């Protein structure tokens, strides 16, 4: 991914980094990782999952029937893992630069 990731995309990829997860699991993991600041609605999530699948960043890992409904598990692809790692590096670099400027301007803050 060549441009900056939107926060929901970053959090969805982060949620899938540990292991394949189904939609509800992604919603729960995003809420946990963001400490409750981001709560994805199912419609938003499934649209994003479709988009990320089309972009080759995630793929369907498996499907299973649960209570008569199909549960689809998604996982990161190698491209998704690389995109997430690049975004982590970009965010870290920007955060380090901001902290350094705060230290210069306010002595010890950041």
Short mmCIF file of N, CA and C in Angstrom, two decimals:
data_model
loop_
_atom_site.label_atom_id
_atom_site.label_comp_id
_atom_site.label_asym_id
_atom_site.label_seq_id
_atom_site.Cartn_x
_atom_site.Cartn_y
_atom_site.Cartn_z
N UNK A 1 0.86 -1.17 0.00
CA UNK A 1 0.00 0.00 0.00
C UNK A 1 0.90 1.23 0.00
N UNK A 2 0.80 2.04 -1.03
CA UNK A 2 1.74 3.13 -1.20
C UNK A 2 1.35 4.39 -0.44
N UNK A 3 0.07 4.57 -0.13
CA UNK A 3 -0.34 5.77 0.58
C UNK A 3 -0.65 5.43 2.04
N UNK A 4 -0.91 6.48 2.78
CA UNK A 4 -1.23 6.30 4.19
C UNK A 4 -2.51 5.49 4.34
N UNK A 5 -2.49 4.55 5.26
CA UNK A 5 -3.67 3.72 5.53
C UNK A 5 -4.65 4.47 6.39
N UNK A 6 -5.90 4.27 6.12
CA UNK A 6 -6.94 4.78 7.02
C UNK A 6 -6.89 3.96 8.31
N UNK A 7 -7.26 4.58 9.41
CA UNK A 7 -7.19 3.89 10.71
C UNK A 7 -7.97 2.58 10.74
N UNK A 8 -9.21 2.52 10.23
CA UNK A 8 -9.92 1.23 10.26
C UNK A 8 -9.18 0.12 9.51
N UNK A 9 -8.58 0.46 8.37
CA UNK A 9 -7.81 -0.53 7.61
C UNK A 9 -6.63 -1.02 8.44
N UNK A 10 -5.90 -0.08 9.03
CA UNK A 10 -4.76 -0.43 9.88
C UNK A 10 -5.19 -1.37 11.01
N UNK A 11 -6.31 -1.05 11.64
CA UNK A 11 -6.78 -1.86 12.77
C UNK A 11 -7.29 -3.23 12.33
N UNK A 12 -7.93 -3.31 11.17
CA UNK A 12 -8.39 -4.60 10.66
C UNK A 12 -7.19 -5.49 10.35
N UNK A 13 -6.19 -4.94 9.68
CA UNK A 13 -4.98 -5.73 9.39
C UNK A 13 -4.29 -6.14 10.68
N UNK A 14 -4.26 -5.24 11.65
CA UNK A 14 -3.67 -5.56 12.95
C UNK A 14 -4.43 -6.70 13.62
N UNK A 15 -5.76 -6.66 13.54
CA UNK A 15 -6.58 -7.71 14.14
C UNK A 15 -6.30 -9.07 13.51
N UNK A 16 -5.99 -9.07 12.23
CA UNK A 16 -5.74 -10.33 11.52
C UNK A 16 -4.28 -10.78 11.57
N UNK A 17 -3.41 -9.96 12.15
CA UNK A 17 -1.99 -10.28 12.17
C UNK A 17 -1.67 -11.50 13.03
N UNK A 18 -2.40 -11.70 14.11
CA UNK A 18 -2.07 -12.79 15.04
C UNK A 18 -2.53 -14.15 14.52
N UNK A 19 -3.73 -14.19 13.95
CA UNK A 19 -4.28 -15.47 13.49
C UNK A 19 -5.51 -15.21 12.63
N UNK A 20 -5.91 -16.18 11.82
CA UNK A 20 -7.15 -16.02 11.05
C UNK A 20 -8.34 -15.80 11.99
N UNK A 21 -9.21 -14.90 11.59
CA UNK A 21 -10.33 -14.51 12.44
C UNK A 21 -11.56 -14.28 11.59
N UNK A 22 -12.72 -14.56 12.15
CA UNK A 22 -13.99 -14.29 11.46
C UNK A 22 -14.42 -12.85 11.75
N UNK A 23 -15.44 -12.40 11.05
CA UNK A 23 -15.88 -11.01 11.12
C UNK A 23 -16.12 -10.49 12.53
N UNK A 24 -16.91 -11.23 13.32
CA UNK A 24 -17.19 -10.77 14.68
C UNK A 24 -15.89 -10.70 15.49
N UNK A 25 -15.00 -11.65 15.27
CA UNK A 25 -13.70 -11.63 15.95
C UNK A 25 -12.88 -10.40 15.58
N UNK A 26 -12.96 -9.99 14.31
CA UNK A 26 -12.26 -8.78 13.87
C UNK A 26 -12.84 -7.56 14.57
N UNK A 27 -14.18 -7.48 14.61
CA UNK A 27 -14.83 -6.35 15.29
C UNK A 27 -14.37 -6.26 16.74
N UNK A 28 -14.35 -7.40 17.43
CA UNK A 28 -13.94 -7.44 18.83
C UNK A 28 -12.46 -7.06 18.98
N UNK A 29 -11.59 -7.60 18.13
CA UNK A 29 -10.16 -7.32 18.21
C UNK A 29 -9.86 -5.84 17.94
N UNK A 30 -10.56 -5.25 16.97
CA UNK A 30 -10.36 -3.83 16.67
C UNK A 30 -10.76 -2.98 17.87
N UNK A 31 -11.86 -3.34 18.50
CA UNK A 31 -12.30 -2.59 19.68
C UNK A 31 -11.26 -2.71 20.80
N UNK A 32 -10.70 -3.91 20.97
CA UNK A 32 -9.67 -4.13 22.00
C UNK A 32 -8.40 -3.35 21.69
N UNK A 33 -7.89 -3.50 20.47
CA UNK A 33 -6.64 -2.86 20.08
C UNK A 33 -6.75 -1.34 20.19
N UNK A 34 -7.90 -0.80 19.82
CA UNK A 34 -8.09 0.65 19.86
C UNK A 34 -8.56 1.14 21.23
N UNK A 35 -8.62 0.24 22.20
CA UNK A 35 -9.07 0.56 23.55
C UNK A 35 -10.45 1.22 23.53
N UNK A 36 -11.32 0.69 22.66
CA UNK A 36 -12.69 1.15 22.59
C UNK A 36 -12.92 2.40 21.76
N UNK A 37 -11.86 2.96 21.21
CA UNK A 37 -12.01 4.19 20.42
C UNK A 37 -12.61 3.93 19.04
N UNK A 38 -12.41 2.74 18.50
CA UNK A 38 -12.95 2.40 17.18
C UNK A 38 -13.84 1.18 17.33
N UNK A 39 -15.11 1.36 16.97
CA UNK A 39 -16.08 0.26 16.98
C UNK A 39 -16.62 0.15 15.56
N UNK A 40 -16.27 -0.94 14.90
CA UNK A 40 -16.70 -1.14 13.52
C UNK A 40 -18.10 -1.73 13.47
N UNK A 41 -18.92 -1.20 12.60
CA UNK A 41 -20.23 -1.78 12.36
C UNK A 41 -20.07 -2.91 11.34
N UNK A 42 -20.91 -3.93 11.41
CA UNK A 42 -20.78 -5.05 10.47
C UNK A 42 -20.76 -4.63 9.01
N UNK A 43 -21.62 -3.70 8.61
CA UNK A 43 -21.64 -3.27 7.21
C UNK A 43 -20.34 -2.63 6.79
N UNK A 44 -19.77 -1.82 7.66
CA UNK A 44 -18.49 -1.18 7.39
C UNK A 44 -17.38 -2.23 7.30
N UNK A 45 -17.40 -3.17 8.25
CA UNK A 45 -16.36 -4.20 8.28
C UNK A 45 -16.39 -5.05 7.02
N UNK A 46 -17.56 -5.56 6.66
CA UNK A 46 -17.61 -6.48 5.53
C UNK A 46 -17.30 -5.79 4.21
N UNK A 47 -17.64 -4.51 4.08
CA UNK A 47 -17.20 -3.75 2.91
C UNK A 47 -15.69 -3.63 2.87
N UNK A 48 -15.09 -3.37 4.03
CA UNK A 48 -13.63 -3.26 4.11
C UNK A 48 -12.96 -4.61 3.84
N UNK A 49 -13.53 -5.68 4.36
CA UNK A 49 -12.96 -7.01 4.12
C UNK A 49 -12.99 -7.34 2.62
N UNK A 50 -14.09 -7.01 1.96
CA UNK A 50 -14.17 -7.23 0.51
C UNK A 50 -13.10 -6.42 -0.22
N UNK A 51 -12.95 -5.15 0.15
CA UNK A 51 -11.96 -4.28 -0.49
C UNK A 51 -10.54 -4.79 -0.25
N UNK A 52 -10.25 -5.18 0.98
CA UNK A 52 -8.90 -5.67 1.31
C UNK A 52 -8.61 -6.99 0.61
N UNK A 53 -9.64 -7.81 0.41
CA UNK A 53 -9.48 -9.06 -0.34
C UNK A 53 -9.16 -8.75 -1.79
N UNK A 54 -9.91 -7.81 -2.39
CA UNK A 54 -9.66 -7.41 -3.77
C UNK A 54 -8.26 -6.84 -3.95
N UNK A 55 -7.76 -6.15 -2.93
CA UNK A 55 -6.42 -5.55 -2.99
C UNK A 55 -5.32 -6.58 -2.72
N UNK A 56 -5.70 -7.79 -2.33
CA UNK A 56 -4.72 -8.83 -2.08
C UNK A 56 -4.04 -8.74 -0.73
N UNK A 57 -4.59 -7.92 0.19
CA UNK A 57 -3.98 -7.76 1.51
C UNK A 57 -4.45 -8.82 2.50
N UNK A 58 -5.64 -9.36 2.26
CA UNK A 58 -6.16 -10.46 3.07
C UNK A 58 -6.77 -11.48 2.13
N UNK A 59 -7.03 -12.67 2.66
CA UNK A 59 -7.71 -13.71 1.89
C UNK A 59 -8.52 -14.57 2.82
N UNK A 60 -9.47 -15.29 2.24
CA UNK A 60 -10.27 -16.21 3.04
C UNK A 60 -9.38 -17.38 3.43
N UNK A 61 -9.32 -17.66 4.71
CA UNK A 61 -8.53 -18.78 5.24
C UNK A 61 -9.35 -20.07 5.19
N UNK A 62 -10.61 -19.96 5.65
CA UNK A 62 -11.51 -21.12 5.65
C UNK A 62 -12.93 -20.64 5.92
N UNK A 63 -13.87 -21.54 5.67
CA UNK A 63 -15.27 -21.27 5.98
C UNK A 63 -15.80 -22.45 6.76
N UNK A 64 -16.67 -22.17 7.70
CA UNK A 64 -17.31 -23.26 8.45
C UNK A 64 -18.75 -22.87 8.76
N UNK A 65 -19.59 -23.87 8.84
CA UNK A 65 -20.99 -23.63 9.18
C UNK A 65 -21.15 -23.63 10.69
N UNK A 66 -21.78 -22.58 11.21
CA UNK A 66 -22.04 -22.46 12.64
C UNK A 66 -23.52 -22.09 12.78
N UNK A 67 -24.27 -22.94 13.45
CA UNK A 67 -25.71 -22.71 13.63
C UNK A 67 -26.41 -22.41 12.31
N UNK A 68 -26.05 -23.15 11.26
CA UNK A 68 -26.70 -23.00 9.97
C UNK A 68 -26.25 -21.80 9.17
N UNK A 69 -25.28 -21.06 9.68
CA UNK A 69 -24.76 -19.88 8.96
C UNK A 69 -23.29 -20.09 8.63
N UNK A 70 -22.89 -19.56 7.49
CA UNK A 70 -21.50 -19.70 7.07
C UNK A 70 -20.64 -18.65 7.78
N UNK A 71 -19.60 -19.11 8.44
CA UNK A 71 -18.64 -18.21 9.10
C UNK A 71 -17.35 -18.25 8.29
N UNK A 72 -16.94 -17.10 7.81
CA UNK A 72 -15.75 -17.00 6.98
C UNK A 72 -14.60 -16.41 7.82
N UNK A 73 -13.48 -17.10 7.80
CA UNK A 73 -12.28 -16.63 8.49
C UNK A 73 -11.32 -16.02 7.48
N UNK A 74 -10.74 -14.88 7.86
CA UNK A 74 -9.81 -14.17 6.99
C UNK A 74 -8.42 -14.20 7.61
N UNK A 75 -7.41 -14.09 6.75
CA UNK A 75 -6.03 -14.00 7.23
C UNK A 75 -5.26 -13.03 6.36
N UNK A 76 -4.17 -12.50 6.92
CA UNK A 76 -3.29 -11.62 6.16
C UNK A 76 -2.57 -12.41 5.08
N UNK A 77 -2.36 -11.80 3.94
CA UNK A 77 -1.48 -12.35 2.93
C UNK A 77 -0.07 -11.80 3.20
N UNK A 78 0.90 -12.28 2.45
CA UNK A 78 2.25 -11.72 2.59
C UNK A 78 2.24 -10.22 2.26
N UNK A 79 1.45 -9.84 1.25
CA UNK A 79 1.35 -8.42 0.88
C UNK A 79 0.70 -7.62 2.01
N UNK A 80 -0.30 -8.20 2.67
CA UNK A 80 -0.95 -7.53 3.79
C UNK A 80 -0.01 -7.35 4.96
N UNK A 81 0.77 -8.36 5.23
CA UNK A 81 1.76 -8.29 6.31
C UNK A 81 2.80 -7.21 6.01
N UNK A 82 3.26 -7.15 4.77
CA UNK A 82 4.25 -6.14 4.38
C UNK A 82 3.65 -4.74 4.47
N UNK A 83 2.39 -4.58 4.04
CA UNK A 83 1.74 -3.27 4.11
C UNK A 83 1.56 -2.82 5.55
N UNK A 84 1.17 -3.75 6.42
CA UNK A 84 1.01 -3.42 7.83
C UNK A 84 2.35 -3.04 8.46
N UNK A 85 3.39 -3.80 8.16
CA UNK A 85 4.72 -3.50 8.69
C UNK A 85 5.21 -2.13 8.21
N UNK A 86 4.96 -1.80 6.95
CA UNK A 86 5.36 -0.49 6.42
C UNK A 86 4.61 0.63 7.13
N UNK A 87 3.32 0.41 7.40
CA UNK A 87 2.53 1.44 8.07
C UNK A 87 2.99 1.61 9.52
N UNK A 88 3.31 0.52 10.19
CA UNK A 88 3.84 0.60 11.56
C UNK A 88 5.13 1.42 11.56
N UNK A 89 5.99 1.16 10.60
CA UNK A 89 7.26 1.89 10.50
C UNK A 89 7.00 3.38 10.27
N UNK A 90 6.06 3.71 9.37
CA UNK A 90 5.73 5.10 9.08
C UNK A 90 5.17 5.81 10.31
N UNK A 91 4.24 5.16 11.00
CA UNK A 91 3.64 5.76 12.20
C UNK A 91 4.70 5.96 13.28
N UNK A 92 5.55 4.96 13.47
CA UNK A 92 6.60 5.06 14.49
C UNK A 92 7.56 6.20 14.17
N UNK A 93 7.95 6.32 12.90
CA UNK A 93 8.85 7.41 12.49
C UNK A 93 8.22 8.77 12.77
N UNK A 94 6.94 8.92 12.42
CA UNK A 94 6.25 10.19 12.65
C UNK A 94 6.08 10.48 14.14
N UNK A 95 5.76 9.44 14.93
CA UNK A 95 5.61 9.63 16.38
C UNK A 95 6.95 10.02 17.01
N UNK A 96 8.04 9.39 16.56
CA UNK A 96 9.36 9.73 17.09
C UNK A 96 9.73 11.18 16.76
N UNK A 97 9.40 11.62 15.54
CA UNK A 97 9.68 12.99 15.14
C UNK A 97 8.87 13.97 15.98
N UNK A 98 7.61 13.66 16.23
CA UNK A 98 6.77 14.53 17.05
C UNK A 98 7.29 14.60 18.48
N UNK A 99 7.68 13.46 19.04
CA UNK A 99 8.20 13.43 20.41
C UNK A 99 9.49 14.24 20.51
N UNK A 100 10.35 14.13 19.50
CA UNK A 100 11.60 14.89 19.51
C UNK A 100 11.33 16.39 19.48
N UNK A 101 10.37 16.81 18.68
CA UNK A 101 10.03 18.24 18.61
C UNK A 101 9.41 18.72 19.92
N UNK A 102 8.60 17.89 20.54
CA UNK A 102 8.03 18.26 21.85
C UNK A 102 9.13 18.43 22.89
N UNK A 103 10.10 17.53 22.87
CA UNK A 103 11.23 17.63 23.83
C UNK A 103 11.98 18.93 23.62
N UNK A 104 12.22 19.28 22.35
CA UNK A 104 12.94 20.52 22.06
C UNK A 104 12.14 21.74 22.52
N UNK A 105 10.85 21.72 22.24
CA UNK A 105 10.03 22.90 22.52
C UNK A 105 9.64 23.01 23.99
N UNK A 106 9.43 21.90 24.65
CA UNK A 106 8.88 21.94 26.00
C UNK A 106 9.75 21.23 27.03
N UNK A 107 10.94 20.82 26.64
CA UNK A 107 11.90 20.23 27.56
C UNK A 107 11.39 19.03 28.36
N UNK A 108 11.57 17.87 27.80
CA UNK A 108 11.25 16.65 28.55
C UNK A 108 9.88 16.06 28.28
N UNK A 109 8.99 16.80 27.62
CA UNK A 109 7.68 16.24 27.28
C UNK A 109 7.83 15.41 26.02
N UNK A 110 7.20 14.22 26.02
CA UNK A 110 7.24 13.38 24.82
C UNK A 110 8.31 12.38 24.95
#
